[in-house]
Amino acid sequence: MKIGIICYPTYGGSGVVATELGKALASVGHEVHFITYTQPPRLDFFSENIFYHEVSVASYPLFEYLPYESALASKMVDVTVNEQLDLIHVHYAIPHASAAYLAKQILKYKGIHVPVITTLHGTDITLVGRDPSFEPVVTFSINESDGVTAVSESLRNDTYSSFEILSNIEVIPNFIDLNRFQKQSKGHFKLAICPNGEKLLMHTSNFRKVKRIQDIIQVFAKVQKQVPAKLLLVGDGPERSGMEALCRDLGVAADVRFLGKLDTIEEALSLADLFFLTSEKESFGLAALEAMACEVPVISSNAGGITEVNIHGETGFVSEIGDVDDMVANTIKILTDEGLHVQMKANALARAKEFSLEKILPMYERYYEKIVGQSWKFPTQKFTDAE
Ligand code: GMT
């Protein structure tokens, strides 16, 4: 199949899922065309089945805001016509789903029919998409997609409860490449960071407000009074400087390391004893899954789809959003009970295997076949054939 993938070319979340999905589809023989405004970070290698098409937006003095959506739709039209795409798969509804709708309508006038699948990832539904400035367009473009998927049951339910959705939403969960995300022996690095055998706690994200990183730092400050520990914070974003200040205020700055963006996140995860994900919104929590694949139990909030990944009492513990004291108690429980810790590490890996790439990729392929098949059963008439 010839598939166009549209996503944000970012380090985390939907961009990573879209890029890894495209790479996996290419590895099993599909022709994959990425259409983005810059090359996705994990697409820096040669594959005969992967193509990259850059969306560039012409600037003009009149434009206070560059019309990216129009440029994206035009590029989708161009690639569909010239590469004869069978399917367009957009990741993150805003503005990709509405740009795809526009492209589809333009293609219709050229006598070309291409089905569009929209994958909802999280904040496009739970946060940004609900804003009145986006909601009508999000609702319309979801309803006009030929297929819609959500990365968790929770996100599917949120979509139905917040928007007037008329179509069926298929849940296809996020996945993990277990060949890449596996525990590596990095004992010497651990010794450098934790020279006195301290426990290593970790979090990785884009440092946005929804991640509630302040909870992690507060938990850490309290845990550290009972269990010697260090905290690694990986990633970068708007909250970072505020979090650095909080570490200083709580007197834990010397034991917290801000590592910035890391390409080889699995190396850092291999050192960790526990992983934190304390978000107030989280459709899935890919970061937690990556930790679990590296045998790291998770202390999390109960936001959104996190509980579909982190199983309370098995792969870690789950607390109410913002319940710092409960998170402290759970953290100490794991760190002071070697038997429990060992069991949870094994459970975390076993759970991660349920989301392996090998299991989830065929779900996407089957869904593609269904949508392409369905839409060809009722082909859009060529405009020139219409009465
Ligand atoms: O976590 C973020 O803020 C990034 C965001 C994105 O779309 O790039 O991530 C969302 O999509 C990921 C991949 O499907 C999910 O694992 C994250 O849980 C989700 N983030 C939120 O819902 C906040």
GROMACS .gro file of C-alpha atoms and ligand atoms in nm:
model
  410
    1MET     CA    1   0.000   0.000   0.000
    2LYS     CA    2   0.116   0.358  -0.061
    3ILE     CA    3   0.054   0.554   0.257
    4GLY     CA    4   0.092   0.926   0.329
    5ILE     CA    5   0.170   1.001   0.695
    6ILE     CA    6   0.115   1.351   0.831
    7CYS     CA    7   0.239   1.433   1.180
    8TYR     CA    8   0.426   1.682   1.395
    9PRO     CA    9   0.797   1.615   1.346
   10THR     CA   10   0.859   1.633   1.720
   11TYR     CA   11   1.067   1.438   1.972
   12GLY     CA   12   0.778   1.304   2.177
   13GLY     CA   13   0.423   1.178   2.167
   14SER     CA   14   0.225   1.171   1.848
   15GLY     CA   15   0.525   1.256   1.630
   16VAL     CA   16   0.723   0.960   1.761
   17VAL     CA   17   0.429   0.720   1.725
   18ALA     CA   18   0.364   0.835   1.367
   19THR     CA   19   0.730   0.812   1.270
   20GLU     CA   20   0.780   0.469   1.426
   21LEU     CA   21   0.460   0.346   1.265
   22GLY     CA   22   0.577   0.469   0.924
   23LYS     CA   23   0.915   0.302   0.968
   24ALA     CA   24   0.752  -0.024   1.071
   25LEU     CA   25   0.509  -0.014   0.776
   26ALA     CA   26   0.801   0.047   0.542
   27SER     CA   27   0.991  -0.246   0.690
   28VAL     CA   28   0.707  -0.482   0.598
   29GLY     CA   29   0.695  -0.356   0.240
   30HIS     CA   30   0.456  -0.060   0.232
   31GLU     CA   31   0.563   0.261   0.060
   32VAL     CA   32   0.547   0.540   0.317
   33HIS     CA   33   0.545   0.910   0.235
   34PHE     CA   34   0.597   1.144   0.529
   35ILE     CA   35   0.453   1.491   0.476
   36THR     CA   36   0.572   1.731   0.748
   37TYR     CA   37   0.724   2.077   0.789
   38THR     CA   38   1.061   1.939   0.884
   39GLN     CA   39   1.222   1.596   0.886
   40PRO     CA   40   1.104   1.394   1.189
   41PRO     CA   41   1.400   1.334   1.426
   42ARG     CA   42   1.381   0.955   1.403
   43LEU     CA   43   1.383   0.954   1.023
   44ASP     CA   44   1.752   1.012   0.970
   45PHE     CA   45   1.842   0.701   0.773
   46PHE     CA   46   1.794   0.555   0.425
   47SER     CA   47   1.515   0.313   0.343
   48GLU     CA   48   1.399   0.230  -0.009
   49ASN     CA   49   1.036   0.244   0.108
   50ILE     CA   50   1.044   0.577   0.291
   51PHE     CA   51   0.998   0.915   0.125
   52TYR     CA   52   0.995   1.259   0.280
   53HIS     CA   53   0.804   1.559   0.145
   54GLU     CA   54   0.859   1.893   0.314
   55VAL     CA   55   0.575   2.140   0.355
   56SER     CA   56   0.705   2.490   0.310
   57VAL     CA   57   0.484   2.792   0.358
   58ALA     CA   58   0.551   3.092   0.140
   59SER     CA   59   0.577   3.406   0.348
   60TYR     CA   60   0.408   3.731   0.248
   61PRO     CA   61   0.401   4.065   0.433
   62LEU     CA   62   0.023   4.036   0.465
   63PHE     CA   63   0.044   3.715   0.664
   64GLU     CA   64   0.067   3.777   1.037
   65TYR     CA   65   0.009   3.403   1.076
   66LEU     CA   66   0.148   3.171   0.810
   67PRO     CA   67  -0.130   2.965   0.643
   68TYR     CA   68   0.030   2.627   0.721
   69GLU     CA   69  -0.294   2.435   0.686
   70SER     CA   70  -0.336   2.550   0.325
   71ALA     CA   71   0.025   2.467   0.241
   72LEU     CA   72  -0.015   2.123   0.402
   73ALA     CA   73  -0.336   2.052   0.208
   74SER     CA   74  -0.167   2.158  -0.116
   75LYS     CA   75   0.129   1.929  -0.043
   76MET     CA   76  -0.107   1.639   0.033
   77VAL     CA   77  -0.276   1.696  -0.305
   78ASP     CA   78   0.059   1.709  -0.482
   79VAL     CA   79   0.193   1.391  -0.318
   80THR     CA   80  -0.132   1.200  -0.365
   81VAL     CA   81  -0.142   1.285  -0.735
   82ASN     CA   82   0.224   1.223  -0.809
   83GLU     CA   83   0.283   0.921  -0.586
   84GLN     CA   84  -0.065   0.769  -0.628
   85LEU     CA   85  -0.125   0.732  -0.255
   86ASP     CA   86  -0.383   0.473  -0.147
   87LEU     CA   87  -0.439   0.632   0.190
   88ILE     CA   88  -0.365   0.944   0.395
   89HIS     CA   89  -0.310   0.885   0.767
   90VAL     CA   90  -0.298   1.199   0.982
   91HIS     CA   91  -0.175   1.201   1.341
   92TYR     CA   92  -0.311   1.465   1.583
   93ALA     CA   93  -0.635   1.622   1.464
   94ILE     CA   94  -0.530   1.987   1.467
   95PRO     CA   95  -0.481   2.102   1.193
   96HIS     CA   96  -0.399   1.778   1.014
   97ALA     CA   97  -0.752   1.633   0.992
   98SER     CA   98  -0.905   1.948   0.846
   99ALA     CA   99  -0.613   1.992   0.604
  100ALA     CA  100  -0.671   1.633   0.491
  101TYR     CA  101  -1.042   1.703   0.442
  102LEU     CA  102  -0.953   2.001   0.224
  103ALA     CA  103  -0.702   1.795   0.024
  104LYS     CA  104  -0.962   1.524  -0.026
  105GLN     CA  105  -1.214   1.770  -0.163
  106ILE     CA  106  -0.956   1.918  -0.402
  107LEU     CA  107  -0.860   1.570  -0.520
  108LYS     CA  108  -1.225   1.492  -0.581
  109TYR     CA  109  -1.230   1.768  -0.840
  110LYS     CA  110  -0.936   1.596  -1.008
  111GLY     CA  111  -1.123   1.266  -1.018
  112ILE     CA  112  -0.909   1.111  -0.746
  113HIS     CA  113  -1.043   0.944  -0.435
  114VAL     CA  114  -0.818   0.895  -0.136
  115PRO     CA  115  -0.945   0.782   0.206
  116VAL     CA  116  -0.831   0.968   0.516
  117ILE     CA  117  -0.766   0.814   0.857
  118THR     CA  118  -0.729   1.042   1.160
  119THR     CA  119  -0.552   0.918   1.471
  120LEU     CA  120  -0.638   1.112   1.786
  121HIS     CA  121  -0.348   1.135   2.028
  122GLY     CA  122  -0.452   1.330   2.334
  123THR     CA  123  -0.442   1.703   2.378
  124ASP     CA  124  -0.602   1.745   2.034
  125ILE     CA  125  -0.913   1.614   2.216
  126THR     CA  126  -0.865   1.666   2.588
  127LEU     CA  127  -0.722   2.018   2.583
  128VAL     CA  128  -0.666   2.219   2.266
  129GLY     CA  129  -0.945   2.064   2.059
  130ARG     CA  130  -1.212   2.166   2.311
  131ASP     CA  131  -1.124   2.531   2.281
  132PRO     CA  132  -1.413   2.709   2.106
  133SER     CA  133  -1.164   2.841   1.852
  134PHE     CA  134  -1.103   2.484   1.729
  135GLU     CA  135  -1.400   2.269   1.837
  136PRO     CA  136  -1.628   2.305   1.529
  137VAL     CA  137  -1.341   2.227   1.292
  138VAL     CA  138  -1.222   1.932   1.502
  139THR     CA  139  -1.573   1.783   1.521
  140PHE     CA  140  -1.632   1.831   1.150
  141SER     CA  141  -1.300   1.688   1.037
  142ILE     CA  142  -1.328   1.384   1.266
  143ASN     CA  143  -1.676   1.314   1.130
  144GLU     CA  144  -1.553   1.358   0.773
  145SER     CA  145  -1.259   1.118   0.815
  146ASP     CA  146  -1.307   0.777   0.654
  147GLY     CA  147  -1.155   0.614   0.962
  148VAL     CA  148  -1.076   0.740   1.312
  149THR     CA  149  -0.853   0.576   1.571
  150ALA     CA  150  -0.772   0.671   1.931
  151VAL     CA  151  -0.468   0.554   2.124
  152SER     CA  152  -0.667   0.440   2.429
  153GLU     CA  153  -1.017   0.354   2.546
  154SER     CA  154  -1.004   0.661   2.768
  155LEU     CA  155  -0.933   0.890   2.474
  156ARG     CA  156  -1.210   0.725   2.270
  157ASN     CA  157  -1.457   0.789   2.555
  158ASP     CA  158  -1.334   1.147   2.602
  159THR     CA  159  -1.385   1.210   2.231
  160TYR     CA  160  -1.741   1.083   2.241
  161SER     CA  161  -1.825   1.283   2.551
  162SER     CA  162  -1.671   1.612   2.437
  163PHE     CA  163  -1.759   1.622   2.068
  164GLU     CA  164  -2.064   1.528   1.863
  165ILE     CA  165  -1.906   1.232   1.692
  166LEU     CA  166  -2.117   1.034   1.450
  167SER     CA  167  -1.859   0.780   1.339
  168ASN     CA  168  -1.706   0.474   1.501
  169ILE     CA  169  -1.370   0.528   1.671
  170GLU     CA  170  -1.138   0.230   1.672
  171VAL     CA  171  -0.893   0.195   1.961
  172ILE     CA  172  -0.545   0.103   1.842
  173PRO     CA  173  -0.309   0.149   2.136
  174ASN     CA  174   0.040   0.288   2.113
  175PHE     CA  175   0.322   0.039   2.073
  176ILE     CA  176   0.681  -0.016   2.168
  177ASP     CA  177   0.982  -0.148   1.981
  178LEU     CA  178   1.118  -0.400   2.231
  179ASN     CA  179   1.440  -0.440   2.034
  180ARG     CA  180   1.523  -0.081   2.110
  181PHE     CA  181   1.358  -0.039   2.450
  182GLN     CA  182   1.516  -0.305   2.665
  183LYS     CA  183   1.724  -0.293   2.979
  184GLN     CA  184   2.092  -0.250   2.900
  185SER     CA  185   2.371  -0.303   3.149
  186LYS     CA  186   2.497   0.045   3.221
  187GLY     CA  187   2.628  -0.015   3.574
  188HIS     CA  188   2.918   0.225   3.536
  189PHE     CA  189   2.685   0.515   3.448
  190LYS     CA  190   2.465   0.433   3.746
  191LEU     CA  191   2.768   0.444   3.972
  192ALA     CA  192   2.861   0.787   3.837
  193ILE     CA  193   2.516   0.929   3.911
  194CYS     CA  194   2.449   0.737   4.234
  195PRO     CA  195   2.798   0.689   4.384
  196ASN     CA  196   2.666   0.582   4.723
  197GLY     CA  197   2.407   0.334   4.601
  198GLU     CA  198   2.124   0.587   4.596
  199LYS     CA  199   1.800   0.488   4.420
  200LEU     CA  200   1.752   0.654   4.083
  201LEU     CA  201   1.409   0.800   4.006
  202MET     CA  202   1.327   0.933   3.662
  203HIS     CA  203   1.077   1.125   3.452
  204THR     CA  204   1.077   1.222   3.089
  205SER     CA  205   0.841   1.459   2.908
  206ASN     CA  206   0.803   1.780   2.714
  207PHE     CA  207   0.783   1.978   3.041
  208ARG     CA  208   0.437   2.116   2.983
  209LYS     CA  209   0.196   2.219   3.258
  210VAL     CA  210  -0.024   1.909   3.207
  211LYS     CA  211   0.265   1.689   3.323
  212ARG     CA  212   0.253   1.830   3.679
  213ILE     CA  213   0.629   1.796   3.724
  214GLN     CA  214   0.597   1.994   4.047
  215ASP     CA  215   0.433   1.682   4.199
  216ILE     CA  216   0.734   1.471   4.106
  217ILE     CA  217   0.974   1.715   4.268
  218GLN     CA  218   0.761   1.734   4.584
  219VAL     CA  219   0.738   1.354   4.600
  220PHE     CA  220   1.113   1.331   4.552
  221ALA     CA  221   1.185   1.585   4.827
  222LYS     CA  222   0.976   1.382   5.074
  223VAL     CA  223   1.102   1.039   4.965
  224GLN     CA  224   1.460   1.153   4.990
  225LYS     CA  225   1.419   1.218   5.362
  226GLN     CA  226   1.365   0.843   5.409
  227VAL     CA  227   1.545   0.675   5.118
  228PRO     CA  228   1.868   0.814   4.970
  229ALA     CA  229   1.782   0.892   4.607
  230LYS     CA  230   1.859   1.097   4.297
  231LEU     CA  231   1.617   1.230   4.036
  232LEU     CA  232   1.678   1.245   3.661
  233LEU     CA  233   1.450   1.477   3.465
  234VAL     CA  234   1.480   1.423   3.091
  235GLY     CA  235   1.331   1.650   2.826
  236ASP     CA  236   1.271   2.017   2.790
  237GLY     CA  237   0.984   2.262   2.764
  238PRO     CA  238   0.812   2.567   2.909
  239GLU     CA  239   0.802   2.446   3.270
  240ARG     CA  240   1.170   2.368   3.302
  241SER     CA  241   1.302   2.689   3.457
  242GLY     CA  242   1.014   2.696   3.708
  243MET     CA  243   1.096   2.338   3.806
  244GLU     CA  244   1.463   2.424   3.850
  245ALA     CA  245   1.357   2.703   4.087
  246LEU     CA  246   1.130   2.463   4.279
  247CYS     CA  247   1.422   2.222   4.328
  248ARG     CA  248   1.626   2.506   4.476
  249ASP     CA  249   1.335   2.615   4.700
  250LEU     CA  250   1.290   2.262   4.832
  251GLY     CA  251   1.665   2.221   4.888
  252VAL     CA  252   1.699   1.922   4.651
  253ALA     CA  253   1.876   2.089   4.357
  254ALA     CA  254   2.202   1.902   4.420
  255ASP     CA  255   2.023   1.568   4.380
  256VAL     CA  256   1.819   1.651   4.073
  257ARG     CA  257   1.969   1.644   3.725
  258PHE     CA  258   1.800   1.808   3.429
  259LEU     CA  259   1.937   1.625   3.127
  260GLY     CA  260   1.751   1.808   2.846
  261LYS     CA  261   1.644   1.617   2.535
  262LEU     CA  262   1.804   1.275   2.497
  263ASP     CA  263   1.794   1.070   2.178
  264THR     CA  264   1.894   0.751   2.354
  265ILE     CA  265   1.632   0.759   2.626
  266GLU     CA  266   1.653   0.380   2.668
  267GLU     CA  267   2.008   0.415   2.807
  268ALA     CA  268   1.890   0.647   3.084
  269LEU     CA  269   1.585   0.429   3.152
  270SER     CA  270   1.816   0.130   3.195
  271LEU     CA  271   1.962   0.300   3.504
  272ALA     CA  272   1.631   0.389   3.668
  273ASP     CA  273   1.470   0.221   3.969
  274LEU     CA  274   1.135   0.398   3.930
  275PHE     CA  275   0.961   0.614   3.672
  276PHE     CA  276   0.715   0.898   3.747
  277LEU     CA  277   0.422   1.009   3.531
  278THR     CA  278   0.203   1.240   3.738
  279SER     CA  279   0.014   1.418   3.457
  280GLU     CA  280  -0.329   1.575   3.495
  281LYS     CA  281  -0.413   1.470   3.139
  282GLU     CA  282  -0.253   1.181   2.955
  283SER     CA  283  -0.429   0.989   2.681
  284PHE     CA  284  -0.190   0.694   2.695
  285GLY     CA  285   0.151   0.767   2.849
  286LEU     CA  286   0.400   0.636   2.597
  287ALA     CA  287   0.680   0.751   2.827
  288ALA     CA  288   0.557   0.509   3.096
  289LEU     CA  289   0.543   0.225   2.844
  290GLU     CA  290   0.902   0.296   2.739
  291ALA     CA  291   1.008   0.280   3.105
  292MET     CA  292   0.819  -0.045   3.162
  293ALA     CA  293   0.986  -0.205   2.859
  294CYS     CA  294   1.317  -0.127   3.032
  295GLU     CA  295   1.188  -0.303   3.346
  296VAL     CA  296   1.115   0.013   3.540
  297PRO     CA  297   0.799   0.019   3.759
  298VAL     CA  298   0.583   0.330   3.734
  299ILE     CA  299   0.441   0.568   3.995
  300SER     CA  300   0.163   0.753   3.818
  301SER     CA  301  -0.151   0.955   3.845
  302ASN     CA  302  -0.480   0.808   3.729
  303ALA     CA  303  -0.519   1.056   3.442
  304GLY     CA  304  -0.682   0.942   3.117
  305GLY     CA  305  -0.538   0.627   2.967
  306ILE     CA  306  -0.242   0.584   3.203
  307THR     CA  307  -0.431   0.315   3.394
  308GLU     CA  308  -0.462   0.114   3.071
  309VAL     CA  309  -0.082   0.092   3.071
  310ASN     CA  310   0.029   0.104   3.436
  311ILE     CA  311  -0.163  -0.153   3.639
  312HIS     CA  312  -0.205  -0.051   4.003
  313GLY     CA  313  -0.027  -0.290   4.240
  314GLU     CA  314   0.128  -0.489   3.953
  315THR     CA  315   0.347  -0.275   3.730
  316GLY     CA  316   0.366   0.009   3.981
  317PHE     CA  317   0.112   0.220   4.167
  318VAL     CA  318  -0.156   0.467   4.063
  319SER     CA  319  -0.273   0.766   4.271
  320GLU     CA  320  -0.533   1.037   4.228
  321ILE     CA  321  -0.400   1.332   4.027
  322GLY     CA  322  -0.206   1.559   4.264
  323ASP     CA  323  -0.210   1.320   4.563
  324VAL     CA  324   0.156   1.373   4.648
  325ASP     CA  325   0.139   1.195   4.986
  326ASP     CA  326  -0.002   0.879   4.833
  327MET     CA  327   0.268   0.886   4.567
  328VAL     CA  328   0.532   0.927   4.839
  329ALA     CA  329   0.395   0.625   5.029
  330ASN     CA  330   0.387   0.415   4.711
  331THR     CA  331   0.737   0.516   4.612
  332ILE     CA  332   0.876   0.425   4.952
  333LYS     CA  333   0.684   0.095   4.948
  334ILE     CA  334   0.861  -0.013   4.628
  335LEU     CA  335   1.203   0.124   4.713
  336THR     CA  336   1.217  -0.041   5.054
  337ASP     CA  337   1.082  -0.383   4.958
  338GLU     CA  338   1.332  -0.561   4.735
  339GLY     CA  339   1.096  -0.854   4.666
  340LEU     CA  340   0.815  -0.623   4.557
  341HIS     CA  341   1.053  -0.417   4.344
  342VAL     CA  342   1.185  -0.726   4.162
  343GLN     CA  343   0.832  -0.853   4.103
  344MET     CA  344   0.712  -0.519   3.970
  345LYS     CA  345   1.007  -0.492   3.732
  346ALA     CA  346   0.915  -0.829   3.584
  347ASN     CA  347   0.546  -0.736   3.568
  348ALA     CA  348   0.632  -0.406   3.398
  349LEU     CA  349   0.822  -0.586   3.123
  350ALA     CA  350   0.548  -0.846   3.080
  351ARG     CA  351   0.286  -0.570   3.048
  352ALA     CA  352   0.501  -0.377   2.799
  353LYS     CA  353   0.517  -0.689   2.580
  354GLU     CA  354   0.141  -0.665   2.535
  355PHE     CA  355   0.203  -0.342   2.342
  356SER     CA  356   0.484  -0.474   2.125
  357LEU     CA  357   0.519  -0.341   1.773
  358GLU     CA  358   0.464  -0.694   1.644
  359LYS     CA  359   0.121  -0.703   1.808
  360ILE     CA  360   0.000  -0.354   1.721
  361LEU     CA  361   0.133  -0.310   1.364
  362PRO     CA  362  -0.107  -0.574   1.219
  363MET     CA  363  -0.395  -0.388   1.386
  364TYR     CA  364  -0.309  -0.080   1.181
  365GLU     CA  365  -0.263  -0.285   0.864
  366ARG     CA  366  -0.601  -0.456   0.909
  367TYR     CA  367  -0.765  -0.120   0.976
  368TYR     CA  368  -0.605   0.032   0.664
  369GLU     CA  369  -0.732  -0.258   0.453
  370LYS     CA  370  -1.080  -0.220   0.598
  371ILE     CA  371  -1.098   0.155   0.536
  372VAL     CA  372  -0.945   0.142   0.188
  373GLY     CA  373  -1.173  -0.150   0.098
  374GLN     CA  374  -1.483   0.020   0.238
  375SER     CA  375  -1.420   0.348   0.069
  376TRP     CA  376  -1.361   0.181  -0.267
  377LYS     CA  377  -1.691   0.001  -0.234
  378PHE     CA  378  -1.856   0.343  -0.246
  379PRO     CA  379  -1.617   0.540  -0.465
  380THR     CA  380  -1.668   0.910  -0.492
  381GLN     CA  381  -1.783   0.983  -0.844
  382LYS     CA  382  -1.543   1.170  -1.061
  383PHE     CA  383  -1.654   1.533  -1.067
  384THR     CA  384  -1.655   1.518  -1.447
  385ASP     CA  385  -1.893   1.219  -1.434
  386ALA     CA  386  -2.139   1.394  -1.206
  387GLU     CA  387  -2.464   1.511  -1.348
  388GMT     O1  388   0.247   1.432   2.589
  388GMT     C1  389   0.242   1.529   2.515
  388GMT     O2  390   0.214   1.640   2.555
  388GMT     C2  391   0.268   1.511   2.367
  388GMT     C3  392   0.148   1.453   2.302
  388GMT     C4  393   0.159   1.457   2.152
  388GMT     O3  394   0.057   1.445   2.090
  388GMT     O4  395   0.264   1.474   2.093
  388GMT     O5  396   0.134   1.320   2.350
  388GMT     C5  397   0.009   1.259   2.340
  388GMT     O6  398   0.024   1.151   2.248
  388GMT     C6  399   0.108   1.044   2.293
  388GMT     C7  400   0.118   0.944   2.180
  388GMT     O7  401  -0.006   0.894   2.142
  388GMT     C8  402   0.050   0.983   2.421
  388GMT     O8  403   0.132   0.878   2.465
  388GMT     C9  404   0.043   1.093   2.528
  388GMT     O9  405  -0.020   1.038   2.643
  388GMT    C10  406  -0.038   1.210   2.478
  388GMT     N1  407  -0.026   1.321   2.574
  388GMT    C11  408  -0.132   1.368   2.642
  388GMT    O10  409  -0.244   1.321   2.633
  388GMT    C12  410  -0.103   1.481   2.734
   0.00000   0.00000   0.00000
